[in-house]
Amino acid sequence: MSKKIPKFGKFRVFLENNHAGELWKNRIVDPGSDISLQWNKVFLISCLVALFVDPLFFYLPTIVQAEGSTCMAIDLKLGITVTCFRTIADVFYLMHIVFKFRTAYVAPSSRVFGRGELVVDPELIARRYLRTDFFVDFIAALPLPQIMIWFIIPLIKTAQSDYTNNALVLVVLLQYIPRFYLIFPLSSEIAKANGVVTKTAWAGAAYNLVLYMLASHVTGSAWYLCSIERYATCWKYLCEQDIETQTRCQSSYLVCNNLEKPDRKAWAGTTRVFSKCDPNNASDPNVFDYGMFSNALSKQVASATFTEKYLYCLWWGLQNLSSYAQSTNTTTFVGETLFAIVLAVMGLVLFAHLIGNMQTYLQSLTARLEEWRLKRRDTEEWMSHRQLPQNLRGRVRRYVQYKWLATHGVDEDAILHQLPADLRRDIQRHLCLDLVRRVPFFSQMDDQLLDAICERLVSSLITQGTYVVREGDPVTEMLFIIRGRLESSTTDGGRSGFFNSIALRPGDFCGEETLAWALVPNSNANLPSSTRTVTALEEVEAFALRAEDLKFVANQFRRLHSKKLQHTFRFYSHQWRTWAASFIQSAWHRFKRRKMAHNLSISESLSSLPLLEHDETETTAAAAAEEEEEEIPSEPEQSVAVKRLALRFVANTRRGNLRVKDVQMPKLVKPQEPDFSREGRDEGGSLF
């Protein structure tokens, strides 16, 4: 009975957390896990390396120039090096076979809904793998070129005294096809698990360019081996017809192992095989025609060092693939003609594939820039059509340019709205929480309330000279400054002679009227009016909290009504600071006026004493005369009455002066504050 585990959740948690469970014991791997993804990437790189190593076997045959004659040999140093790399690549193929035996698969019958269920039974996995991909993987993992180079070819040379490369070509091609085929299912699995094979556009363009260079490498190495084969064919053909020399030609004379034999030396001194097979011998009209392989022999490519011959052959393959083999001159030899046809068709397909993919990947790099250019062009056409003045056009251009520099054309809100709520909340917390905590008013709140606020914050960009809000306009959002400076000014409703201006810096906020509006229990739909004019002094980046979102947060979280937040709000609110400063200034002016009036009354009282004494003397003399004549009342009683009348006169004079001098200042209106009383009453009442 097969064992199936759902693809989502249960299997993955069981694989990662229950290491003592059945999957860990049997080493069954989830095809969508990180382990499988990483192995597929590593094996894809090893496949590309193996595809690069295999054609290097074609460079093993070489032509040696010695003592006026030539011979053919095997480059043993190159053979050992290539064999080592090829063996390492074979180990990766064997590991991949073992990995496939322990990789779960999705049951076909469970794909009706969702991603299906995984089959984790090792027996069922092995049966399915043996029926599907095992044969291709097994053929790709066999060390056939090593066996051919180190065992088969030496036996053929010893038994038949001949030298041929056809078997080597067939063996390498036999394994090259399945190895090249494995790249496509690997790329498909990586794309299914990761979305794309390469994460960046440059990596994708480089990947396609590597595949094209790999095709050029294979083409150049095959061209080199065919050139050696055509040279050997010329030797064999002329050796069979060489009847003019005393020593009859033998095919073993073409091998460098027999170079020191006396018969071979005697034959080399009298034969015309080398001269007729020399492509540089233009004087002989019967020289062998090598066709498209003549450059490899005339330029001594086959006799050069490995680096020289490899780079030249790579260039030849790249040139002819890009030009669809138009620069080649072929003969009527069937094999050469077929090679040219395959080269032209493969060059056409690969070059079109390369150009198409490169264009796609490179256009993806400039897609945002091109989209921004189109929007900017449409904006310019619209401003020209509407005949906007130059100052408005300049402001529009500055805003578009600043928005591009800040976002590079990415719509962050659209990206966030596509994500799940929990993931969106975590991202907003990462982006905004530290910045929001810089605002002193929010630093007093707990994490739950801050998460609710961060979830509803939106980024805002403001260019220099832009009015955020004007005095008297409705306030639609509360703005928290992250970078830049704003100027906040007020005339107290247009009052004559009144002006107050402050600078808002990172960490400050404006639009606190919305907080008072949001905390009112029965607030209507009309937004509050702004009491200040806010202007950007430079480019500003900020987070905006809309009035509706603030209303929602205030209704959901009663902790906004606490007395602690009340004190914090009043302390950091610039409206309350302005009101407090004006209140203190008005109280100071009243104190100064009272003090001035008191000093004035004292000085007036002191200045009126001499006059009062003079009047009192005259009054006393008159009273004495009357006493003598009419027997009027006594002197002390009359002096007290006069003093009383004089003090009453001074008091009346003082009241008159104060009525003239005292000018009543308009009463300063206290700013509207949030309603903190709903829960503040339970804590002992409001602050004032």
XYZ file of C-alpha atoms in Angstrom:
688
model
C 0.000 0.000 0.000
C 1.445 3.356 -1.021
C 2.149 6.054 1.512
C 0.949 9.502 0.570
C 1.373 12.754 2.419
C -0.249 16.030 1.348
C 2.030 18.419 -0.464
C 1.151 21.372 1.710
C 1.959 21.744 5.372
C 1.861 18.267 6.800
C 4.632 16.714 4.741
C 6.920 19.688 4.947
C 6.582 20.065 8.714
C 7.093 16.346 9.172
C 10.215 16.428 7.043
C 11.774 19.393 8.820
C 10.812 18.773 12.433
C 10.371 15.040 12.911
C 13.934 13.896 12.133
C 13.320 10.586 13.880
C 10.352 9.809 11.658
C 9.989 7.516 8.717
C 11.069 10.027 6.049
C 14.357 10.689 7.810
C 15.082 6.978 8.198
C 14.407 6.241 4.541
C 15.995 9.499 3.347
C 13.050 10.463 1.161
C 13.370 14.028 -0.120
C 10.557 16.398 -0.977
C 11.000 17.525 -4.624
C 9.925 21.024 -3.611
C 12.235 21.350 -0.598
C 15.335 23.507 -0.382
C 17.587 20.429 -0.427
C 16.151 19.288 -3.746
C 16.371 22.781 -5.200
C 20.000 23.240 -4.179
C 20.977 19.826 -5.532
C 19.294 20.527 -8.864
C 21.264 23.764 -9.171
C 24.542 22.018 -8.325
C 23.811 19.192 -10.742
C 22.886 21.673 -13.499
C 26.287 23.321 -13.126
C 28.006 19.920 -13.174
C 26.085 19.025 -16.367
C 27.312 22.198 -18.057
C 30.878 21.377 -16.996
C 30.506 17.815 -18.302
C 29.194 19.127 -21.631
C 32.277 21.312 -21.831
C 34.672 18.485 -20.932
C 33.399 15.824 -23.359
C 34.368 17.654 -26.603
C 37.915 17.998 -25.259
C 38.430 14.328 -26.154
C 38.341 15.438 -29.812
C 41.597 17.351 -29.267
C 43.562 14.237 -28.274
C 44.685 13.317 -31.828
C 47.498 15.587 -32.996
C 49.911 15.814 -35.932
C 53.633 15.825 -35.174
C 56.199 17.357 -37.524
C 59.490 15.402 -37.305
C 62.537 14.995 -39.628
C 60.816 16.277 -42.780
C 57.809 14.001 -42.316
C 54.655 13.952 -40.296
C 52.883 11.416 -38.116
C 49.865 11.149 -35.852
C 49.884 10.688 -32.085
C 47.759 10.979 -28.932
C 48.329 13.852 -26.493
C 48.755 11.809 -23.299
C 48.937 14.797 -20.917
C 45.715 16.203 -22.268
C 44.132 12.756 -22.154
C 44.972 12.295 -18.473
C 43.652 15.738 -17.567
C 40.415 15.337 -19.500
C 39.914 11.833 -18.073
C 40.180 13.152 -14.510
C 37.603 15.878 -15.085
C 35.330 13.482 -16.913
C 35.504 10.988 -14.033
C 34.549 13.700 -11.540
C 31.582 14.624 -13.719
C 30.545 10.954 -13.867
C 30.485 10.853 -10.067
C 27.887 13.647 -10.070
C 25.742 11.677 -12.518
C 25.911 8.625 -10.243
C 24.969 10.762 -7.237
C 22.034 12.109 -9.210
C 20.808 8.564 -9.874
C 20.962 7.778 -6.148
C 19.189 11.058 -5.373
C 16.379 10.234 -7.813
C 15.815 6.889 -6.089
C 15.179 8.807 -2.832
C 13.066 11.678 -4.197
C 9.319 11.587 -3.684
C 6.911 12.362 -6.504
C 3.397 13.709 -6.792
C 0.783 11.051 -7.440
C -0.891 11.752 -10.815
C -4.316 10.826 -9.439
C -4.100 13.541 -6.765
C -3.507 16.478 -9.123
C -7.216 17.128 -9.596
C -7.180 19.763 -6.859
C -4.209 21.698 -5.468
C -0.630 20.543 -5.833
C -1.420 16.920 -5.079
C -0.063 14.360 -2.647
C 3.487 13.052 -2.424
C 4.273 9.358 -2.725
C 7.037 8.561 -0.220
C 7.163 4.769 -0.496
C 10.735 3.851 -1.632
C 9.538 0.842 -3.586
C 7.000 2.837 -5.583
C 9.571 5.589 -6.176
C 12.100 3.046 -7.505
C 9.562 1.420 -9.820
C 8.491 4.715 -11.273
C 12.087 5.885 -11.771
C 13.107 2.651 -13.496
C 10.195 3.040 -15.906
C 10.842 6.677 -16.775
C 14.244 8.375 -16.510
C 16.613 5.703 -15.280
C 17.792 4.547 -18.706
C 18.751 8.058 -19.848
C 20.565 8.791 -16.568
C 22.384 5.457 -16.712
C 23.626 6.019 -20.275
C 24.800 9.514 -19.342
C 26.741 8.200 -16.323
C 28.737 5.480 -18.153
C 32.505 6.204 -18.565
C 32.509 5.307 -22.275
C 35.098 7.851 -23.520
C 37.606 6.746 -20.885
C 37.170 3.111 -21.894
C 37.530 4.024 -25.564
C 40.685 6.128 -25.110
C 42.606 3.908 -22.715
C 41.452 0.422 -23.733
C 39.713 0.175 -27.135
C 41.862 2.464 -29.296
C 45.216 0.939 -28.163
C 43.896 -2.536 -29.018
C 42.716 -1.396 -32.447
C 46.077 0.185 -33.217
C 47.972 -2.936 -32.140
C 45.764 -5.450 -33.936
C 45.140 -3.630 -37.192
C 48.040 -1.195 -37.230
C 45.539 1.445 -38.227
C 44.445 4.758 -36.854
C 40.796 5.857 -36.853
C 38.735 8.388 -34.947
C 35.266 7.318 -36.014
C 34.707 5.167 -32.934
C 35.693 8.022 -30.638
C 33.251 10.355 -32.382
C 30.400 7.884 -32.118
C 30.999 7.186 -28.424
C 31.197 10.846 -27.445
C 28.097 11.729 -29.457
C 26.262 8.726 -28.003
C 26.681 10.164 -24.515
C 26.524 13.824 -25.448
C 22.893 13.637 -26.565
C 21.434 12.261 -23.268
C 23.688 14.561 -21.239
C 22.484 17.552 -23.195
C 18.881 16.367 -22.811
C 19.167 16.310 -19.000
C 19.568 20.101 -18.917
C 15.952 20.714 -19.921
C 14.148 18.703 -17.184
C 16.578 20.129 -14.631
C 15.803 23.679 -15.724
C 12.097 22.879 -15.625
C 12.302 21.548 -12.055
C 14.250 24.590 -10.893
C 11.717 26.882 -12.563
C 8.815 25.048 -10.887
C 10.379 25.325 -7.433
C 11.946 28.765 -7.741
C 9.819 30.468 -10.392
C 12.794 31.097 -12.709
C 16.106 29.412 -13.474
C 18.068 32.585 -12.785
C 16.993 35.259 -10.331
C 18.394 38.263 -12.228
C 18.154 39.341 -15.838
C 21.935 39.524 -16.218
C 22.278 35.950 -14.958
C 19.645 34.809 -17.455
C 21.425 36.553 -20.326
C 24.753 35.056 -19.223
C 23.183 31.580 -19.008
C 21.965 31.766 -22.619
C 25.312 33.135 -23.757
C 27.087 30.216 -22.049
C 24.860 27.773 -23.932
C 25.718 29.493 -27.226
C 29.437 29.448 -26.432
C 29.093 25.773 -25.515
C 27.616 25.092 -28.957
C 30.539 26.969 -30.529
C 32.940 24.900 -28.442
C 31.350 21.632 -29.624
C 31.329 22.804 -33.242
C 34.979 23.871 -33.174
C 36.174 20.633 -31.561
C 34.180 18.541 -34.040
C 35.669 20.578 -36.903
C 39.168 19.945 -35.543
C 38.619 16.176 -35.284
C 37.145 16.048 -38.790
C 40.204 17.930 -40.077
C 42.481 15.289 -38.550
C 40.292 12.567 -40.044
C 40.462 14.139 -43.518
C 44.253 14.384 -43.246
C 44.450 10.722 -42.257
C 42.136 9.840 -45.170
C 44.515 11.571 -47.589
C 47.450 9.597 -46.186
C 45.636 6.284 -46.433
C 44.414 6.945 -49.957
C 47.835 7.948 -51.280
C 49.572 5.191 -49.291
C 47.543 2.585 -51.136
C 48.588 4.102 -54.468
C 52.241 4.623 -53.515
C 53.956 2.083 -55.825
C 56.832 4.276 -56.966
C 58.943 3.853 -53.826
C 61.192 0.891 -53.148
C 59.617 0.349 -49.738
C 55.899 -0.242 -49.977
C 53.774 2.088 -47.869
C 52.058 0.668 -44.815
C 49.371 2.287 -42.670
C 51.484 1.751 -39.562
C 54.000 4.296 -40.924
C 51.477 7.046 -40.150
C 51.771 6.434 -36.390
C 54.517 8.218 -34.480
C 55.336 5.012 -32.554
C 56.985 3.612 -35.710
C 58.883 6.778 -36.529
C 62.334 5.276 -35.674
C 61.964 2.057 -37.660
C 64.449 1.722 -40.570
C 61.761 0.763 -43.065
C 59.728 3.772 -42.126
C 62.721 6.088 -42.498
C 63.556 4.610 -45.911
C 59.965 5.033 -47.070
C 59.725 8.616 -45.772
C 62.811 9.602 -47.812
C 61.344 8.453 -51.151
C 57.527 8.803 -50.820
C 55.440 11.665 -52.205
C 52.536 11.124 -49.797
C 53.452 14.032 -47.524
C 53.903 16.496 -50.389
C 50.602 15.593 -52.032
C 48.752 15.815 -48.690
C 50.329 19.174 -47.831
C 47.613 21.873 -48.219
C 50.317 24.566 -48.587
C 51.844 22.894 -51.653
C 50.281 25.059 -54.338
C 52.745 23.949 -57.033
C 51.293 20.458 -57.203
C 47.971 20.438 -59.114
C 47.130 17.016 -57.691
C 47.202 18.156 -54.063
C 44.369 16.820 -51.906
C 41.368 19.184 -51.550
C 40.388 19.498 -47.897
C 37.464 21.874 -48.445
C 36.195 23.497 -45.253
C 38.981 21.802 -43.238
C 41.888 23.346 -45.125
C 42.470 26.147 -42.581
C 43.144 23.686 -39.780
C 45.924 22.059 -41.816
C 47.349 24.995 -43.746
C 47.742 27.090 -40.579
C 49.290 24.201 -38.641
C 46.455 24.185 -36.112
C 46.770 20.418 -35.630
C 50.439 20.816 -34.692
C 50.010 23.780 -32.328
C 49.762 23.718 -28.557
C 46.480 22.917 -26.899
C 45.703 26.544 -25.963
C 46.350 27.777 -29.496
C 44.354 25.063 -31.213
C 41.465 25.342 -28.738
C 41.068 29.106 -29.072
C 41.313 28.954 -32.868
C 38.714 26.182 -33.081
C 36.417 28.027 -30.672
C 36.669 31.135 -32.837
C 35.942 29.090 -35.960
C 32.858 27.556 -34.381
C 31.599 30.922 -33.107
C 32.170 32.582 -36.473
C 30.392 29.927 -38.524
C 27.472 29.567 -36.123
C 26.912 33.327 -36.223
C 27.207 33.453 -40.042
C 25.267 30.210 -40.642
C 28.352 28.591 -42.298
C 28.297 31.091 -45.179
C 32.089 31.515 -45.160
C 32.872 27.812 -45.647
C 33.959 26.267 -48.977
C 32.962 22.648 -49.121
C 33.873 19.861 -51.509
C 31.623 17.164 -52.922
C 32.497 14.860 -50.063
C 29.202 13.739 -48.537
C 30.341 13.871 -44.911
C 31.700 17.374 -45.356
C 28.505 18.562 -47.011
C 26.320 17.074 -44.273
C 28.521 18.703 -41.637
C 28.068 22.087 -43.357
C 24.283 21.601 -43.539
C 24.029 20.703 -39.853
C 26.260 23.657 -39.018
C 24.066 26.101 -40.960
C 20.780 24.850 -39.470
C 22.155 24.699 -35.939
C 23.655 28.168 -36.280
C 20.335 29.597 -37.466
C 18.364 28.041 -34.605
C 20.882 28.779 -31.859
C 21.565 32.331 -32.980
C 17.839 33.122 -33.146
C 17.381 31.541 -29.691
C 20.280 33.536 -28.280
C 19.131 36.860 -29.714
C 15.546 36.284 -28.585
C 16.465 35.372 -25.029
C 19.111 38.065 -24.717
C 16.630 40.664 -25.916
C 14.020 39.424 -23.457
C 16.379 39.451 -20.491
C 17.998 42.775 -21.331
C 14.650 44.457 -21.986
C 13.497 43.352 -18.556
C 16.340 45.427 -17.092
C 15.103 48.621 -18.728
C 11.372 47.878 -18.655
C 10.769 50.188 -15.683
C 12.925 52.915 -17.203
C 11.147 52.687 -20.534
C 7.770 52.763 -18.810
C 8.840 55.854 -16.884
C 10.003 57.509 -20.123
C 6.634 56.851 -21.744
C 4.797 58.290 -18.742
C 7.064 61.320 -18.761
C 6.449 61.841 -22.470
C 2.683 61.573 -21.947
C 2.937 64.074 -19.101
C 4.841 66.534 -21.293
C 2.283 66.193 -24.082
C -0.568 66.697 -21.635
C 1.017 69.825 -20.108
C 1.655 71.228 -23.584
C -1.902 70.464 -24.670
C -3.373 72.139 -21.586
C -0.942 75.087 -21.925
C 0.225 74.975 -18.345
C 2.536 77.809 -17.257
C 6.233 77.140 -16.878
C 6.225 77.245 -13.092
C 3.578 74.505 -12.897
C 5.418 72.451 -15.500
C 8.607 72.719 -13.483
C 6.836 71.530 -10.345
C 5.345 68.570 -12.193
C 8.741 67.611 -13.642
C 10.415 67.828 -10.222
C 7.776 65.603 -8.660
C 8.010 62.980 -11.425
C 11.808 62.983 -11.228
C 11.845 62.759 -7.438
C 9.305 59.931 -7.442
C 11.439 57.965 -9.907
C 14.581 58.432 -7.821
C 12.754 57.304 -4.686
C 10.832 54.297 -6.060
C 12.404 53.498 -9.499
C 8.914 52.996 -10.880
C 7.893 50.257 -8.424
C 4.330 50.464 -7.109
C 4.886 49.382 -3.514
C 1.218 49.548 -2.580
C 0.227 47.180 -5.400
C 2.918 44.696 -4.361
C 1.856 44.761 -0.710
C -1.849 44.354 -1.476
C -1.123 41.134 -3.372
C 0.426 39.521 -0.294
C -1.427 37.760 2.551
C -2.488 39.918 5.474
C -0.051 38.342 7.942
C 2.917 38.700 5.594
C 1.886 42.239 4.697
C 1.701 43.111 8.398
C 5.201 41.759 9.037
C 6.633 43.682 6.083
C 4.967 46.907 7.153
C 6.260 46.352 10.677
C 9.802 45.898 9.344
C 9.579 49.012 7.174
C 7.687 51.390 9.444
C 7.954 50.348 13.081
C 11.357 51.892 13.806
C 10.418 55.040 11.918
C 7.086 55.387 13.686
C 8.744 54.933 17.065
C 10.846 57.992 16.319
C 7.653 60.013 16.640
C 7.424 60.814 20.371
C 3.636 60.562 20.384
C 3.756 56.966 19.104
C 6.707 55.912 21.251
C 4.328 55.659 24.225
C 2.096 53.066 22.528
C 2.336 49.292 22.766
C 3.301 46.989 19.895
C -0.234 45.900 19.051
C -1.399 49.455 18.542
C 1.730 50.310 16.574
C 1.187 47.286 14.317
C -2.312 48.495 13.532
C -0.961 51.945 12.678
C 1.960 50.597 10.614
C -0.404 48.406 8.619
C -2.273 51.491 7.416
C 0.638 53.819 6.786
C 1.353 54.740 3.163
C 4.496 56.342 1.802
C 4.302 59.946 0.675
C 6.765 61.993 -1.403
C 6.677 65.797 -1.315
C 8.814 68.044 -3.511
C 10.281 71.360 -2.459
C 7.815 74.260 -2.385
C 4.718 72.063 -2.335
C 1.860 73.013 -0.007
C 0.882 69.990 2.014
C -2.183 71.730 3.448
C -3.343 75.325 3.673
C -4.919 77.048 6.616
C -8.660 76.512 6.518
C -8.573 73.524 4.152
C -9.865 70.136 5.347
C -7.179 67.869 6.799
C -7.283 64.444 5.142
C -4.231 62.777 6.673
C -1.711 62.876 9.467
C 1.867 63.114 8.190
C 4.958 61.679 9.939
C 8.231 63.034 8.604
C 11.036 60.582 7.838
C 13.415 62.793 5.837
C 13.394 66.471 4.957
C 11.926 69.595 6.561
C 8.497 71.247 6.513
C 7.411 74.748 7.540
C 4.218 75.044 9.575
C 2.782 78.556 9.951
C -0.492 80.081 11.144
C -2.182 83.493 11.287
C -4.837 82.340 13.790
C -7.621 82.515 11.251
C -6.326 85.647 9.527
C -6.049 87.795 12.657
C -4.270 91.050 12.006
C -0.754 91.219 13.385
C -0.562 87.565 14.341
C 1.890 85.137 12.701
C 3.565 81.999 14.039
C 5.987 79.759 12.117
C 7.914 76.637 13.106
C 10.068 74.081 11.275
C 9.115 70.400 11.302
C 12.024 67.950 11.139
C 12.361 64.146 10.981
C 10.380 62.702 13.875
C 7.792 65.506 13.907
C 4.237 65.224 12.648
C 1.533 67.494 11.321
C -2.193 67.207 10.751
C -2.982 66.456 14.393
C -6.462 67.895 13.835
C -7.408 64.497 12.438
C -6.539 62.848 15.758
C -8.915 65.144 17.628
C -11.556 64.440 14.987
C -11.008 60.669 15.128
C -11.302 60.499 18.922
C -14.619 62.291 19.062
C -17.247 59.572 19.676
C -19.962 61.034 17.458
C -17.906 62.886 14.871
C -19.631 63.539 11.570
C -18.281 62.870 8.122
C -16.932 66.407 7.729
C -13.184 66.474 8.101
C -11.573 69.022 10.439
C -10.181 72.252 9.067
C -6.493 72.960 9.231
C -5.329 75.703 11.540
C -1.879 75.897 9.925
C -0.274 76.120 6.500
C 2.359 73.411 5.910
C 4.951 73.869 3.133
C 7.882 71.681 2.107
C 11.223 73.458 2.543
C 13.006 70.604 0.703
C 12.274 67.156 -0.676
C 10.405 65.245 2.016
C 9.776 61.547 2.519
C 7.064 60.749 4.993
C 4.430 58.246 6.023
C 0.803 59.317 5.819
C -2.021 58.004 7.966
C -5.376 58.799 6.378
C -8.175 60.210 8.476
C -10.437 57.209 7.856
C -7.709 54.780 8.919
C -6.984 56.837 12.037
C -10.689 56.812 12.854
C -10.743 53.037 12.523
C -7.698 52.620 14.794
C -9.194 54.982 17.377
C -12.448 53.031 17.441
C -10.709 49.669 17.713
C -8.132 50.558 20.357
C -9.392 52.356 23.449
C -5.850 52.819 24.693
C -5.662 55.954 22.562
C -7.866 57.630 25.210
C -5.426 57.184 28.105
C -4.198 60.128 30.199
C -0.569 59.283 29.413
C -1.164 59.763 25.692
C -3.066 62.943 26.538
C 0.019 64.473 28.160
C 2.259 63.261 25.323
C -0.054 64.657 22.654
C -0.268 68.078 24.312
C 3.466 68.227 24.865
C 4.504 67.434 21.273
C 1.579 69.023 19.402
C 2.716 72.226 17.727
C -0.792 73.654 17.939
C -0.778 73.222 21.705
C 2.737 74.626 21.869
C 1.608 77.707 19.924
C -1.450 78.118 22.130
C 0.653 77.734 25.287
C 3.225 80.242 24.064
C 0.500 82.729 23.147
C -1.250 82.143 26.475
C 1.970 82.773 28.398
C 2.689 85.836 26.276
C -0.796 87.242 26.897
C -0.506 86.598 30.646
C 2.878 88.310 30.670
C 1.436 91.350 28.899
C -1.389 91.537 31.463
C 1.112 91.287 34.292
C 3.237 94.044 32.765
C 0.200 96.310 32.362
C -0.902 95.753 35.966
C 2.603 96.482 37.207
C 2.840 99.604 35.071
C -0.536 100.843 36.298
C 0.437 100.211 39.912
C 3.708 102.107 39.506
C 1.836 104.935 37.801
C -0.659 105.211 40.646
C 2.114 105.339 43.212
C 3.962 108.054 41.304
C 0.763 110.095 40.895
C -0.010 109.769 44.595
C 3.458 110.977 45.526
C 3.286 113.926 43.125
C -0.079 115.100 44.547
C 1.109 115.342 48.209
C 2.728 118.887 48.013
C -0.376 120.326 46.405
C -2.501 118.722 49.056
C -0.356 120.246 51.846
C -0.598 123.763 50.266
C -4.353 123.546 49.987
C -4.523 122.326 53.543
C -2.538 125.431 54.782
C -4.819 127.826 52.980
C -7.830 126.041 54.252
C -6.516 126.248 57.816
C -5.928 130.002 57.564
C -9.389 130.617 56.210
C -10.880 128.487 58.898
C -9.035 130.444 61.627
C -10.371 133.694 60.248
C -13.851 132.346 60.191
C -13.510 131.092 63.771
C -12.684 134.473 64.852
C -15.563 135.948 62.987
C -18.264 133.338 62.838
C -17.062 130.687 65.336
C -16.726 127.852 62.788
C -15.856 124.194 63.798
C -12.444 123.194 65.035
C -9.370 122.724 62.747
C -8.879 118.924 63.036
C -12.358 118.085 61.816
C -11.995 120.255 58.721
C -8.526 118.750 57.829
C -9.880 115.204 57.818
C -12.719 116.158 55.510
C -10.316 117.834 53.067
C -8.020 114.803 52.951
C -10.973 112.561 52.280
C -12.088 114.720 49.370
C -8.540 114.798 47.946
C -8.096 111.003 48.069
C -11.477 110.532 46.427
C -10.391 112.889 43.649
C -7.131 110.985 43.118
C -8.958 107.665 42.997
C -11.424 108.996 40.429
C -8.555 110.382 38.381
C -6.795 107.008 38.451
C -9.899 105.162 37.301
C -10.295 107.590 34.439
C -6.700 107.150 33.330
C -7.002 103.386 33.409
C -10.172 103.488 31.334
C -8.351 105.502 28.708
C -5.062 103.609 28.682
C -6.246 100.022 29.194
C -6.876 98.323 25.773
C -8.440 94.870 26.006
C -6.552 92.151 23.988
C -8.661 89.630 22.096
C -9.141 86.463 23.968
C -6.941 83.681 22.480
C -8.969 80.669 21.488
C -7.767 77.432 22.975
C -7.041 74.788 20.299
C -9.353 71.862 19.989
C -7.928 68.838 21.735
C -8.773 65.147 21.402
C -11.487 63.785 23.616
C -9.454 61.890 26.183
C -12.238 61.961 28.757
C -14.014 58.723 27.879
C -11.572 56.647 29.840
C -9.717 59.502 31.511
C -12.621 60.063 33.910
C -12.068 56.641 35.357
C -8.477 57.612 36.071
C -9.262 60.854 37.890
C -10.537 63.314 35.314
C -8.897 65.383 32.595
C -5.766 67.425 32.865
C -7.401 70.867 32.976
